[in-house]
mmCIF file of C-alpha atoms in Angstrom:
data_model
loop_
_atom_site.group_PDB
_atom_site.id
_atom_site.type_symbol
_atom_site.label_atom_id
_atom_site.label_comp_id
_atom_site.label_asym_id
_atom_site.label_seq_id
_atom_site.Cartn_x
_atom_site.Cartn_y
_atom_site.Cartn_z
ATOM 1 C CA UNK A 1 1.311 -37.317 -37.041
ATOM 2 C CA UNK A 2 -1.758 -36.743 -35.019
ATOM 3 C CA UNK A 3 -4.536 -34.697 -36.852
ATOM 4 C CA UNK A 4 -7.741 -32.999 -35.996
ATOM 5 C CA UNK A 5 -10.105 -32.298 -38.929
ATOM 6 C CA UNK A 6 -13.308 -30.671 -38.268
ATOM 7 C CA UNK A 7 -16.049 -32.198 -40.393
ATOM 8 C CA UNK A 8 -14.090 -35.171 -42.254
ATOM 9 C CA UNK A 9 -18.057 -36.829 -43.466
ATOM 10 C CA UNK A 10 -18.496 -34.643 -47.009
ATOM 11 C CA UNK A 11 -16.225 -34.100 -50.122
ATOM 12 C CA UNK A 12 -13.130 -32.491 -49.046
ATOM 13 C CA UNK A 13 -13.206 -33.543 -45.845
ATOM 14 C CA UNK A 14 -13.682 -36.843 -46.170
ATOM 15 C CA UNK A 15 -10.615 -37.309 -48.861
ATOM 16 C CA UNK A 16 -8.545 -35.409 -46.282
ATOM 17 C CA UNK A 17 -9.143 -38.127 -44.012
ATOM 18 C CA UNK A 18 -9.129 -40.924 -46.159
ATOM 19 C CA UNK A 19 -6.096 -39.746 -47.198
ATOM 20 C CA UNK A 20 -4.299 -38.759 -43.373
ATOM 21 C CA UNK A 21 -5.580 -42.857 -42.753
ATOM 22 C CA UNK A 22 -3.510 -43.822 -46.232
ATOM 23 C CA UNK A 23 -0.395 -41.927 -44.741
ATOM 24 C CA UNK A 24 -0.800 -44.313 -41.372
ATOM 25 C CA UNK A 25 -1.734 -40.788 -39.577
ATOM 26 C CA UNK A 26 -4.213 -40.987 -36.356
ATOM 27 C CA UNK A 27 -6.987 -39.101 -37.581
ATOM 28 C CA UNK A 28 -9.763 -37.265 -34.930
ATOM 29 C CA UNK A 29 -13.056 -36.256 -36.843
ATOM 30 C CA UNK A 30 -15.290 -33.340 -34.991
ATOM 31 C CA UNK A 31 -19.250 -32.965 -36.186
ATOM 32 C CA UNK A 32 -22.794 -33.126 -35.423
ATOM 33 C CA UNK A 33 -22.775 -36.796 -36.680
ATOM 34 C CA UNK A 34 -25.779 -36.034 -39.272
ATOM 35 C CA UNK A 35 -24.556 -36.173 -42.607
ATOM 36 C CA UNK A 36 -22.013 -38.818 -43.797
ATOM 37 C CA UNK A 37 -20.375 -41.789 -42.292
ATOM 38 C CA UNK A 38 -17.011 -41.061 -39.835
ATOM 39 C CA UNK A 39 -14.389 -43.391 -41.327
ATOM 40 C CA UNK A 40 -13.275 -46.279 -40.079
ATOM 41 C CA UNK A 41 -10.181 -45.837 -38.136
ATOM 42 C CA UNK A 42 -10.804 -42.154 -36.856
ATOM 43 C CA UNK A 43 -11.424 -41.051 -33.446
ATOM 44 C CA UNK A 44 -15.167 -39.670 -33.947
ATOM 45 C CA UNK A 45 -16.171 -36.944 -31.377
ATOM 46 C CA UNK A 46 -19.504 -35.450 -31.810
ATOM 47 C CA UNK A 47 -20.849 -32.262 -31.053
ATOM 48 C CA UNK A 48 -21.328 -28.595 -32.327
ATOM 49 C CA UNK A 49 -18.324 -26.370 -32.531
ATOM 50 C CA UNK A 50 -20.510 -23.387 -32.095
ATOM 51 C CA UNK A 51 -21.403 -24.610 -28.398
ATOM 52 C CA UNK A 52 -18.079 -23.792 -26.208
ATOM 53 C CA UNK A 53 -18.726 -26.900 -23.802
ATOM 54 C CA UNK A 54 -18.381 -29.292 -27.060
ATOM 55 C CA UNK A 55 -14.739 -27.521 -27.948
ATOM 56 C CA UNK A 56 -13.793 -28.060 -24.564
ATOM 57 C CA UNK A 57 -14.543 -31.962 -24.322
ATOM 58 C CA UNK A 58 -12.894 -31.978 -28.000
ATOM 59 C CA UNK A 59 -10.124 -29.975 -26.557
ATOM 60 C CA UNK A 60 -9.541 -32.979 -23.961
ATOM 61 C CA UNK A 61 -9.228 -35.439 -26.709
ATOM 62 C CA UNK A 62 -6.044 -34.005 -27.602
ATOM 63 C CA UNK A 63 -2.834 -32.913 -28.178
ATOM 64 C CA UNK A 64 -2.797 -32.667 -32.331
ATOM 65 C CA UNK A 65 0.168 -31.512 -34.714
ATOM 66 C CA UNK A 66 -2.509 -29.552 -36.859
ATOM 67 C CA UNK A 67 -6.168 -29.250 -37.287
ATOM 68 C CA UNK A 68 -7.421 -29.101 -40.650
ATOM 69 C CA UNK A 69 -10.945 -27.100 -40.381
ATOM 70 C CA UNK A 70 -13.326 -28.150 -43.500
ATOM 71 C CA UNK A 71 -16.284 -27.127 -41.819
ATOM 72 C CA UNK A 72 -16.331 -23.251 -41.572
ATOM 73 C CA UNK A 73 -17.997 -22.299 -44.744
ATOM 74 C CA UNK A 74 -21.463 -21.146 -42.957
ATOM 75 C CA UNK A 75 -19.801 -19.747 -39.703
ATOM 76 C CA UNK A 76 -19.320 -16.243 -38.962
ATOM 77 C CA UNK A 77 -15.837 -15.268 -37.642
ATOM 78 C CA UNK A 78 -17.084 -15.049 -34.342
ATOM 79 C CA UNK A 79 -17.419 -18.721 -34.084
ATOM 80 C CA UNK A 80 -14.303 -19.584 -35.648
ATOM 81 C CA UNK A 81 -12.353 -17.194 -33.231
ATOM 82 C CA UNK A 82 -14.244 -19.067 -30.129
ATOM 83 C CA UNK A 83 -13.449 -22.479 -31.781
ATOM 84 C CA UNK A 84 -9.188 -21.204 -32.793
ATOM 85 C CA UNK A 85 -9.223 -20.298 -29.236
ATOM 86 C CA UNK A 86 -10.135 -23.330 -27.704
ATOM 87 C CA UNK A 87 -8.432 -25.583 -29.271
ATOM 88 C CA UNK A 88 -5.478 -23.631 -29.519
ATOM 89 C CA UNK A 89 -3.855 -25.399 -26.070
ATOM 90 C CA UNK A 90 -4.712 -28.790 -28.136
ATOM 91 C CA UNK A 91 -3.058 -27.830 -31.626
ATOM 92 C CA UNK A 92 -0.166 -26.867 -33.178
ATOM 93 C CA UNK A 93 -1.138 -25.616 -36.561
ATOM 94 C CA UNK A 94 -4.332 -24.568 -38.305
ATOM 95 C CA UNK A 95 -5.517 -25.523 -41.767
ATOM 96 C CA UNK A 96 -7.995 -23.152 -42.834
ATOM 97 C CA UNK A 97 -10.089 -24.214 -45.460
ATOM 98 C CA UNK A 98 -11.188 -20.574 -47.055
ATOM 99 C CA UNK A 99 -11.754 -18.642 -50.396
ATOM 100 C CA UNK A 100 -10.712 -16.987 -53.512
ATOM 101 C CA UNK A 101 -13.501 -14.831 -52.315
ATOM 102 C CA UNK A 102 -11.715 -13.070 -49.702
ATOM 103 C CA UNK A 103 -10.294 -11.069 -52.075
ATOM 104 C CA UNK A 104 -10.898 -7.649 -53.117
ATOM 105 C CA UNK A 105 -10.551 -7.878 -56.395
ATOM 106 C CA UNK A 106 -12.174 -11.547 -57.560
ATOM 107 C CA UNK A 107 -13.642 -12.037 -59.997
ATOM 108 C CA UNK A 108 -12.927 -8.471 -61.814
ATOM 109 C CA UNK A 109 -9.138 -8.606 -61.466
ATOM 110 C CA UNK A 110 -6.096 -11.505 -61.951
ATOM 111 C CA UNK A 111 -5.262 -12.458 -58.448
ATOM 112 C CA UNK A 112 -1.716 -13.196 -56.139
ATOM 113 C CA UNK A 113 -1.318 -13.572 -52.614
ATOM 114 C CA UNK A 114 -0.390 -10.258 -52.251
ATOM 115 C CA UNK A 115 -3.718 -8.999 -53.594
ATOM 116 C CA UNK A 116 -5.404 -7.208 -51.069
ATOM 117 C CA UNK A 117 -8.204 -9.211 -48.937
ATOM 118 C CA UNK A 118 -11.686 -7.552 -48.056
ATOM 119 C CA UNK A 119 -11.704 -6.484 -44.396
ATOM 120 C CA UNK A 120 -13.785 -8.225 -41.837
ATOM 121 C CA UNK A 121 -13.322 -8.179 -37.629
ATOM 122 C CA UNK A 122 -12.209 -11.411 -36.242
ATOM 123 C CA UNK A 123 -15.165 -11.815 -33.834
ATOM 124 C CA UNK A 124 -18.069 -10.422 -36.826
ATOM 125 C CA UNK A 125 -21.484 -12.135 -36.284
ATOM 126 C CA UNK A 126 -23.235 -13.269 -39.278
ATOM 127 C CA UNK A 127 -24.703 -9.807 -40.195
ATOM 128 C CA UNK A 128 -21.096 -8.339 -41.309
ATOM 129 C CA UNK A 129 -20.676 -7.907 -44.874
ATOM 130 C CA UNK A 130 -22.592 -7.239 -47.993
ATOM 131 C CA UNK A 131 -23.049 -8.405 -51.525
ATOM 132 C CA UNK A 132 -22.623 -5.733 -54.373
ATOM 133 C CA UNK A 133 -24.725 -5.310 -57.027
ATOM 134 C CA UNK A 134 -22.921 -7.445 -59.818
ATOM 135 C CA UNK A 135 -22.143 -9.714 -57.372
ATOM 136 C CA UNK A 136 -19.140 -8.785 -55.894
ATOM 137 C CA UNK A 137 -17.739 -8.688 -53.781
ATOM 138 C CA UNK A 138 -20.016 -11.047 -51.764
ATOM 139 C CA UNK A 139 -20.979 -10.819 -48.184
ATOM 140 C CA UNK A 140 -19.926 -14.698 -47.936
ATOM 141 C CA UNK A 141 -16.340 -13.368 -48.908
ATOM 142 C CA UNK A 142 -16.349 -10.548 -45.991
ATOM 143 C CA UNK A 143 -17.167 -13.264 -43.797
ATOM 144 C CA UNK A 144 -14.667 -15.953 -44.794
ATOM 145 C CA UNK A 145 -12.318 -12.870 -44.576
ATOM 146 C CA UNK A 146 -13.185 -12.828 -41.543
ATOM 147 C CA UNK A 147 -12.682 -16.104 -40.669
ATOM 148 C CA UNK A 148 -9.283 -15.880 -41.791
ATOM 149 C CA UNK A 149 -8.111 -12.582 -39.393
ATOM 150 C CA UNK A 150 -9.950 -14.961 -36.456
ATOM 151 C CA UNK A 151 -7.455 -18.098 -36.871
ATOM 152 C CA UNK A 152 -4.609 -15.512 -37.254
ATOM 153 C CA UNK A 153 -5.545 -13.735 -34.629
ATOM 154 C CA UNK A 154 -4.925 -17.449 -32.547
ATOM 155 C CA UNK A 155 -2.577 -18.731 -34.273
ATOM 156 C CA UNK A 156 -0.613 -16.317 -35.775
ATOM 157 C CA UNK A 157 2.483 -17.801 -37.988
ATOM 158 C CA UNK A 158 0.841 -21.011 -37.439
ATOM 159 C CA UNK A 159 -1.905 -20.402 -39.096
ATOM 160 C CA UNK A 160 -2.175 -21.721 -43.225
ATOM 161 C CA UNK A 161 -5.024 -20.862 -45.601
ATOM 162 C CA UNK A 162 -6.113 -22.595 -48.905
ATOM 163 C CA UNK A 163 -7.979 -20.445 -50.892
ATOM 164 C CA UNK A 164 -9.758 -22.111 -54.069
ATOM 165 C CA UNK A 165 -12.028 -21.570 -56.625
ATOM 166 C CA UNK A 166 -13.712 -24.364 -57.639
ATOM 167 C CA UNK A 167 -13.440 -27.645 -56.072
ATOM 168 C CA UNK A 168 -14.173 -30.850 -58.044
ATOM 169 C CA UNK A 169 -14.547 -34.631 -58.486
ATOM 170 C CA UNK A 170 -16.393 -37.638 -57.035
ATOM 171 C CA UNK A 171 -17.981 -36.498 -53.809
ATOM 172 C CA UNK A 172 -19.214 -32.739 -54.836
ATOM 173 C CA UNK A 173 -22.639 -32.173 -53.219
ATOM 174 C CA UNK A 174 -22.662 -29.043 -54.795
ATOM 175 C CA UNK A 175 -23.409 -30.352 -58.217
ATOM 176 C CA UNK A 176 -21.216 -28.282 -61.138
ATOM 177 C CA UNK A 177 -19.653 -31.061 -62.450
ATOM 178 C CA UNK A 178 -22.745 -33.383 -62.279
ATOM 179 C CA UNK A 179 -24.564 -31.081 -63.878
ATOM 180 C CA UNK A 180 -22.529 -30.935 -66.698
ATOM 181 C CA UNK A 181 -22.638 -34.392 -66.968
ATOM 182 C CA UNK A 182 -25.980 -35.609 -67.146
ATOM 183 C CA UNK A 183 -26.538 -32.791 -69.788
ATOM 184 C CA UNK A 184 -23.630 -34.217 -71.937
ATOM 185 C CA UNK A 185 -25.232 -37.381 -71.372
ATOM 186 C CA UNK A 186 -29.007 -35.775 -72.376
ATOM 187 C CA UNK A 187 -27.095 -35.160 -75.666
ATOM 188 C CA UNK A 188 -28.974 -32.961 -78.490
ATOM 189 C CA UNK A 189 -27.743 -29.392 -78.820
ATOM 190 C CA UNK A 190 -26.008 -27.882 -75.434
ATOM 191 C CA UNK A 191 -26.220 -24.659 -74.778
ATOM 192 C CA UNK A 192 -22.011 -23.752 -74.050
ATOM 193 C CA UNK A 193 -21.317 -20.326 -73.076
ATOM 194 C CA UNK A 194 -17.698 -19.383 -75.590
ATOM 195 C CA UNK A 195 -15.491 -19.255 -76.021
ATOM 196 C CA UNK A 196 -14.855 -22.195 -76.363
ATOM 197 C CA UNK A 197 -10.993 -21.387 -75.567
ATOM 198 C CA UNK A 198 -11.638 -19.761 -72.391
ATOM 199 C CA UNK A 199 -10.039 -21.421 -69.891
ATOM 200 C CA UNK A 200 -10.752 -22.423 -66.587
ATOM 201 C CA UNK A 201 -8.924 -23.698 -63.379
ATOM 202 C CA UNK A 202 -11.270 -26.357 -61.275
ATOM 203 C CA UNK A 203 -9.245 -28.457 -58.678
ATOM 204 C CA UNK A 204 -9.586 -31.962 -58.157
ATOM 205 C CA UNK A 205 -10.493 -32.420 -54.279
ATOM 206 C CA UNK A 206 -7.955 -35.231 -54.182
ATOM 207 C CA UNK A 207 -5.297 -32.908 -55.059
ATOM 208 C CA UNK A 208 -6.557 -30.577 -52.322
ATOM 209 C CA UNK A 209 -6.925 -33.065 -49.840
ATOM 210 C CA UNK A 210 -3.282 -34.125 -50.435
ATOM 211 C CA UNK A 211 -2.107 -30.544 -50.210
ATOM 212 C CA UNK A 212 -3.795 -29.415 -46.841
ATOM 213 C CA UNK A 213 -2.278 -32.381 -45.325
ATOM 214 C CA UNK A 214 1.368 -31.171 -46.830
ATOM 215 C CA UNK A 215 1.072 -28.052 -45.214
ATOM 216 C CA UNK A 216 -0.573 -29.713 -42.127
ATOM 217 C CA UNK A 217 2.594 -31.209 -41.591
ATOM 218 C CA UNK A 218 4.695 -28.313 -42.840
ATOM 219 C CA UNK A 219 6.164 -25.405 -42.035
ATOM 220 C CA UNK A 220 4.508 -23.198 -44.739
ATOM 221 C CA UNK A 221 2.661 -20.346 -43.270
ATOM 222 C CA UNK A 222 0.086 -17.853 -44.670
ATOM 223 C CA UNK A 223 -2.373 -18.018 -47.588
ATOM 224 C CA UNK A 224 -2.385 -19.946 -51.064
ATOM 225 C CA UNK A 225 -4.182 -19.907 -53.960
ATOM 226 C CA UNK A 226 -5.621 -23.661 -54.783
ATOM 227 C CA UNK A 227 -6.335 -23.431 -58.545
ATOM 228 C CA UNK A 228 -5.498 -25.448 -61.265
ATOM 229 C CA UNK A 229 -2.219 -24.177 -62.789
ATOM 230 C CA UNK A 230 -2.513 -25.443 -66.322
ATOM 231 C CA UNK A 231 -6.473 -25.542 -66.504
ATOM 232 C CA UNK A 232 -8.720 -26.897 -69.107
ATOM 233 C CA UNK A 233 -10.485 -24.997 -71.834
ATOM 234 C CA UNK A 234 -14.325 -24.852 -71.950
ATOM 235 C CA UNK A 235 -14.194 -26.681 -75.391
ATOM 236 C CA UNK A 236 -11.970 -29.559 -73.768
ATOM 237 C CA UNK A 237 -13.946 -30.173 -70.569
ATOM 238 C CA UNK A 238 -17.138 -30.373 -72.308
ATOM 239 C CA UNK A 239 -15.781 -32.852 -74.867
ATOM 240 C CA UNK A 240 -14.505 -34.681 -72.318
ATOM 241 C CA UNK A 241 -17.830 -34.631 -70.605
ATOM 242 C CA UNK A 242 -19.387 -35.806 -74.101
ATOM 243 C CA UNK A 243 -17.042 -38.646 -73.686
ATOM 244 C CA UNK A 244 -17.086 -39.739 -70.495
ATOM 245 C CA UNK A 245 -20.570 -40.401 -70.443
ATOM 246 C CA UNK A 246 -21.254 -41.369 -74.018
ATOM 247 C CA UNK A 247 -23.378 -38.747 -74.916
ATOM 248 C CA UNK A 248 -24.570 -38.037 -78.448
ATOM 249 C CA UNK A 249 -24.370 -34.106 -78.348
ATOM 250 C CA UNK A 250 -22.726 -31.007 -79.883
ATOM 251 C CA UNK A 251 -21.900 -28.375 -77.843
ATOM 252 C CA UNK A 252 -23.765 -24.838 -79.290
ATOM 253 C CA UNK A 253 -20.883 -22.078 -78.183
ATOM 254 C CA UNK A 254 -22.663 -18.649 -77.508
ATOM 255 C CA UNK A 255 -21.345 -15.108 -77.163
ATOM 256 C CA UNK A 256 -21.741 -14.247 -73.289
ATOM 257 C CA UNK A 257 -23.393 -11.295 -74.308
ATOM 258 C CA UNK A 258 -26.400 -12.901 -76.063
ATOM 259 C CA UNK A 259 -26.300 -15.502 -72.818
ATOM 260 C CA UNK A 260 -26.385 -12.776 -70.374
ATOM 261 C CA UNK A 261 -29.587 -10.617 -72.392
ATOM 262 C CA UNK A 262 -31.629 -14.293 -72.163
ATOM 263 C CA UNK A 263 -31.017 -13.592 -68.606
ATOM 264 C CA UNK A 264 -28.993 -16.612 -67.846
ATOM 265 C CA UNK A 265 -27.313 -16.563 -64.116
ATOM 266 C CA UNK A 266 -23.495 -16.334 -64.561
ATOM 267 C CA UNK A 267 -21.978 -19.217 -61.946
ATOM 268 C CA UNK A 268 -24.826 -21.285 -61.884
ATOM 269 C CA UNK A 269 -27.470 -21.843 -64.267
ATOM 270 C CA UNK A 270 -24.375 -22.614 -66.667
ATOM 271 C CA UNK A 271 -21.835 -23.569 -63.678
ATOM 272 C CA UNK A 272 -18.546 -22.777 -63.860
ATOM 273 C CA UNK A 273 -19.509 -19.938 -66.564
ATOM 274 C CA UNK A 274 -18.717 -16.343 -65.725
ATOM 275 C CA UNK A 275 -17.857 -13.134 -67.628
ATOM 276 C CA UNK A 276 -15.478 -11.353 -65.075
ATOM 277 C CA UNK A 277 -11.731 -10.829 -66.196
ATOM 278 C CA UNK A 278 -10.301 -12.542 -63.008
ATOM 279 C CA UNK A 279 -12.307 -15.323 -62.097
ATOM 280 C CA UNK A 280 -10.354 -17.930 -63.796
ATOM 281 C CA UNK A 281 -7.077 -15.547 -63.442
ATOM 282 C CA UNK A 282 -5.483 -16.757 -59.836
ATOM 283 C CA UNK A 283 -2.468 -17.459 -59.684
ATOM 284 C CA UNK A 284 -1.112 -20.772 -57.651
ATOM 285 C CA UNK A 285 2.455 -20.718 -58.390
ATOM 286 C CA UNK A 286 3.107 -20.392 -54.439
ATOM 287 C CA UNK A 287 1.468 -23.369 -53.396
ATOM 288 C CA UNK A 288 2.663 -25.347 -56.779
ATOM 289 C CA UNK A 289 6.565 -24.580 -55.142
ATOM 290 C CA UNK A 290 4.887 -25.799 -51.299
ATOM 291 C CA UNK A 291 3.860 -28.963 -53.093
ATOM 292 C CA UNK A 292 0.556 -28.487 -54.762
ATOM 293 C CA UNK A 293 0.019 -31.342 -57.698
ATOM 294 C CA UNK A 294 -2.977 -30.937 -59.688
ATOM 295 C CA UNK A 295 -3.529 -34.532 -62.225
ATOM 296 C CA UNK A 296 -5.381 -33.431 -65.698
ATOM 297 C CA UNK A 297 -8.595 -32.055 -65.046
ATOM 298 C CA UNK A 298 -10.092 -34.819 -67.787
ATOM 299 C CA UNK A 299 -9.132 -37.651 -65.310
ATOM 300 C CA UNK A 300 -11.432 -35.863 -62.654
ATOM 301 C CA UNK A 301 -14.126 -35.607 -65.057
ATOM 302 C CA UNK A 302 -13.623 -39.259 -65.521
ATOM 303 C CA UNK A 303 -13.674 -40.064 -61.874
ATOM 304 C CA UNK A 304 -16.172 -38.091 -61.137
ATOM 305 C CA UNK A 305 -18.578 -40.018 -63.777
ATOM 306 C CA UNK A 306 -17.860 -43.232 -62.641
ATOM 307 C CA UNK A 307 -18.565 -42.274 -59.047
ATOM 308 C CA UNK A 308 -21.951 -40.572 -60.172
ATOM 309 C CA UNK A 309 -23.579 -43.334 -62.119
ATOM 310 C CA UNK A 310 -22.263 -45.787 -59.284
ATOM 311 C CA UNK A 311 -23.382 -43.583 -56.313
ATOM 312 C CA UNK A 312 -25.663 -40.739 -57.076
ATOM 313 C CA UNK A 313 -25.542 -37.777 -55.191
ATOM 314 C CA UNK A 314 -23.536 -38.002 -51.439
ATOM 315 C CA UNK A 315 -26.629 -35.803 -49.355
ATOM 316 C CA UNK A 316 -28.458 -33.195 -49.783
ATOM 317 C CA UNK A 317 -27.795 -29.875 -49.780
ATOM 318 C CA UNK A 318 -29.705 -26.883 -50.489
ATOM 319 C CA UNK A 319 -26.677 -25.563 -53.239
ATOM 320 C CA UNK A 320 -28.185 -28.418 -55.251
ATOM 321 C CA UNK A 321 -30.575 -26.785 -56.507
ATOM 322 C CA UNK A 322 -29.072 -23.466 -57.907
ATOM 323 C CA UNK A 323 -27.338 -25.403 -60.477
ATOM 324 C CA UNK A 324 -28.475 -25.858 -64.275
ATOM 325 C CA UNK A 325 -30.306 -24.289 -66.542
ATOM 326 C CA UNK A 326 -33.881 -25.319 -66.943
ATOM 327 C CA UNK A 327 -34.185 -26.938 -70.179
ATOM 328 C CA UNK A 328 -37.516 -25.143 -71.483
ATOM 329 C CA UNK A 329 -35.105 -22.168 -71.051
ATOM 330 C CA UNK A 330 -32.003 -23.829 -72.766
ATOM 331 C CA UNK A 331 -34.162 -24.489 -75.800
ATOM 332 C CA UNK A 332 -35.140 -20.930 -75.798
ATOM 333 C CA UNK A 333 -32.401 -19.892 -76.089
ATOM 334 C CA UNK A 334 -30.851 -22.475 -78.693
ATOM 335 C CA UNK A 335 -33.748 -21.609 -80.998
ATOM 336 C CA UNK A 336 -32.475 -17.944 -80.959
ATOM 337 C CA UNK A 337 -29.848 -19.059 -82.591
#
């Protein structure tokens, strides 16, 4: 099996490769070359896939059985059409790394394949889209929309999209779980948004590196939902947390409404925390029958600890900092109650 995964230096992408490498597959990694390490063992081209003489040359360095593209996130469709297109003489099949966002109804409403997805043209620049005003839907899901219609439009039934929610475990430059973390492991009261039975469906990145490269070599066309399909409660994962790293703390469980009059940013200043009726409420039954395996969601938290204290955060990235809750403004809020 000869693969093509654009990116393959950060989180997913790199456990996609380490993991194509595991299976004895001849891996080709495409970036700039600026953040992370190409593995030992791939074929590392360099160059930027917005720049049409750089897909050419990559172009050359094939034929591939799929491409798996990690690396899309900030693109408009435009430039995944132009990049679909040429490399579509090179490739097979295309593994297209999207979003639960595409949706039309996420986070408000429980979600299937068949939802409907927000519209977006296949060659949109970055301007297409907009972000409503409870935040959704989000001008970031028009345009991975977009991106979607783009590698269909090339493609067609070759063309596979994974659409999580939340990706997790050792590697995240995003910082959710960390966060989490080093506040279980700051102890003292923690501010925890209840219920504490709400549950929610993170995915380990392991498990979704292992299924894009199922459906890389495949047959499986079309989109699936990559969430958890048992999930975690919010009471669980933060006493796992509390275990994990030792930390002498009791989580304080506050009604969302009191959370969201203190003004506290749903997603983000308490990550993984948000009111809407859908967000944790998407469905992955179809890629659970195309192979999906998703291990406990406490063994990623464990994972994920040991690889923080050993390594520290992977690079930087400016998502970093969106995370958390300041804690003059946690202790606000705790003496409220």
């Amino acid at each position: 099996m000869r693969l093509l995964v654009m990116g393959g230096t950060w989180f997913l992408g790199k456990h996609i490769v380490d993991a194509a490498l595991a299976r004895g597959w001849e891996v080709t990694t495409f970036n700039r070359g600026r953040s992370g390490r190409d593995a030992d063992g791939v074929e590392a081209v360099h160059g930027d896939r917005t720049d049409r003489a750089d897909l050419e040359r990559l172009a050359g360095h094939g034929p591939w059985d799929a491409v798996i593209d990690t690396s899309s996130s900030e693109l408009p469709p435009r430039d995944v059409l132009a990049a679909a297109a040429a490399l579509r003489p090179a490739a097979a099949r295309w593994v297209h790394v999207s979003t639960v966002s595409v949706y039309e109804g996420w986070p408000h409403q429980p979600l299937t394949e068949n939802s409907p997805l927000l519209q977006c043209p296949a060659d949109a620049d970055e301007s297409y889209g907009y972000t409503g005003e409870d935040g959704s839907p989000t001008k970031y899901g028009f345009q991975k929309a977009g991106g979607e219609r783009a590698v269909t439009d090339v493609f067609g039934d070759a063309a596979v999209f994974l659409r999580p929610g939340v990706i997790l475990g050792p590697g995240e430059y995003v910082g959710r779980l960390p966060w989490w973390l080093e506040r279980a492991k700051r102890g003292g009261r923690i501010l925890a948004p209840g219920p504490a039975g709400q549950r929610i469906q993170p995915v380990d990145v392991r498990d979704v590196a292992a299924f894009a490269l199922e459906l890389a070599a495949g047959p499986a066309s079309g989109g699936f939902n990559v969430t958890h399909p048992e999930g975690i409660t919010f009471g669980d994962f933060l006493d796992a947390c509390l275990t994990e790293t030792g930390g002498a703390g009791a989580p304080a469980w506050v009604d969302p409404a009191v959370l969201v009059d203190q003004g506290v940013k749903q997603w983000t200043e308490l990550p993984l925390w948000r009111t809407h009726a859908g967000v944790w409420a998407v469905d992955s039954s179809r890629a659970v029958a195309a192979g999906l395996r998703c291990r406990p969601i406490a063994e990623t938290i464990r994972d994920t600890w040991r690889w923080w204290a050993a390594d520290g955060r992977p690079v930087d990235h400016p998502r970093w900092a969106e995370h958390g809750i300041a804690p003059d403004k946690e202790a606000k809020i705790l003496a409220l109650l």
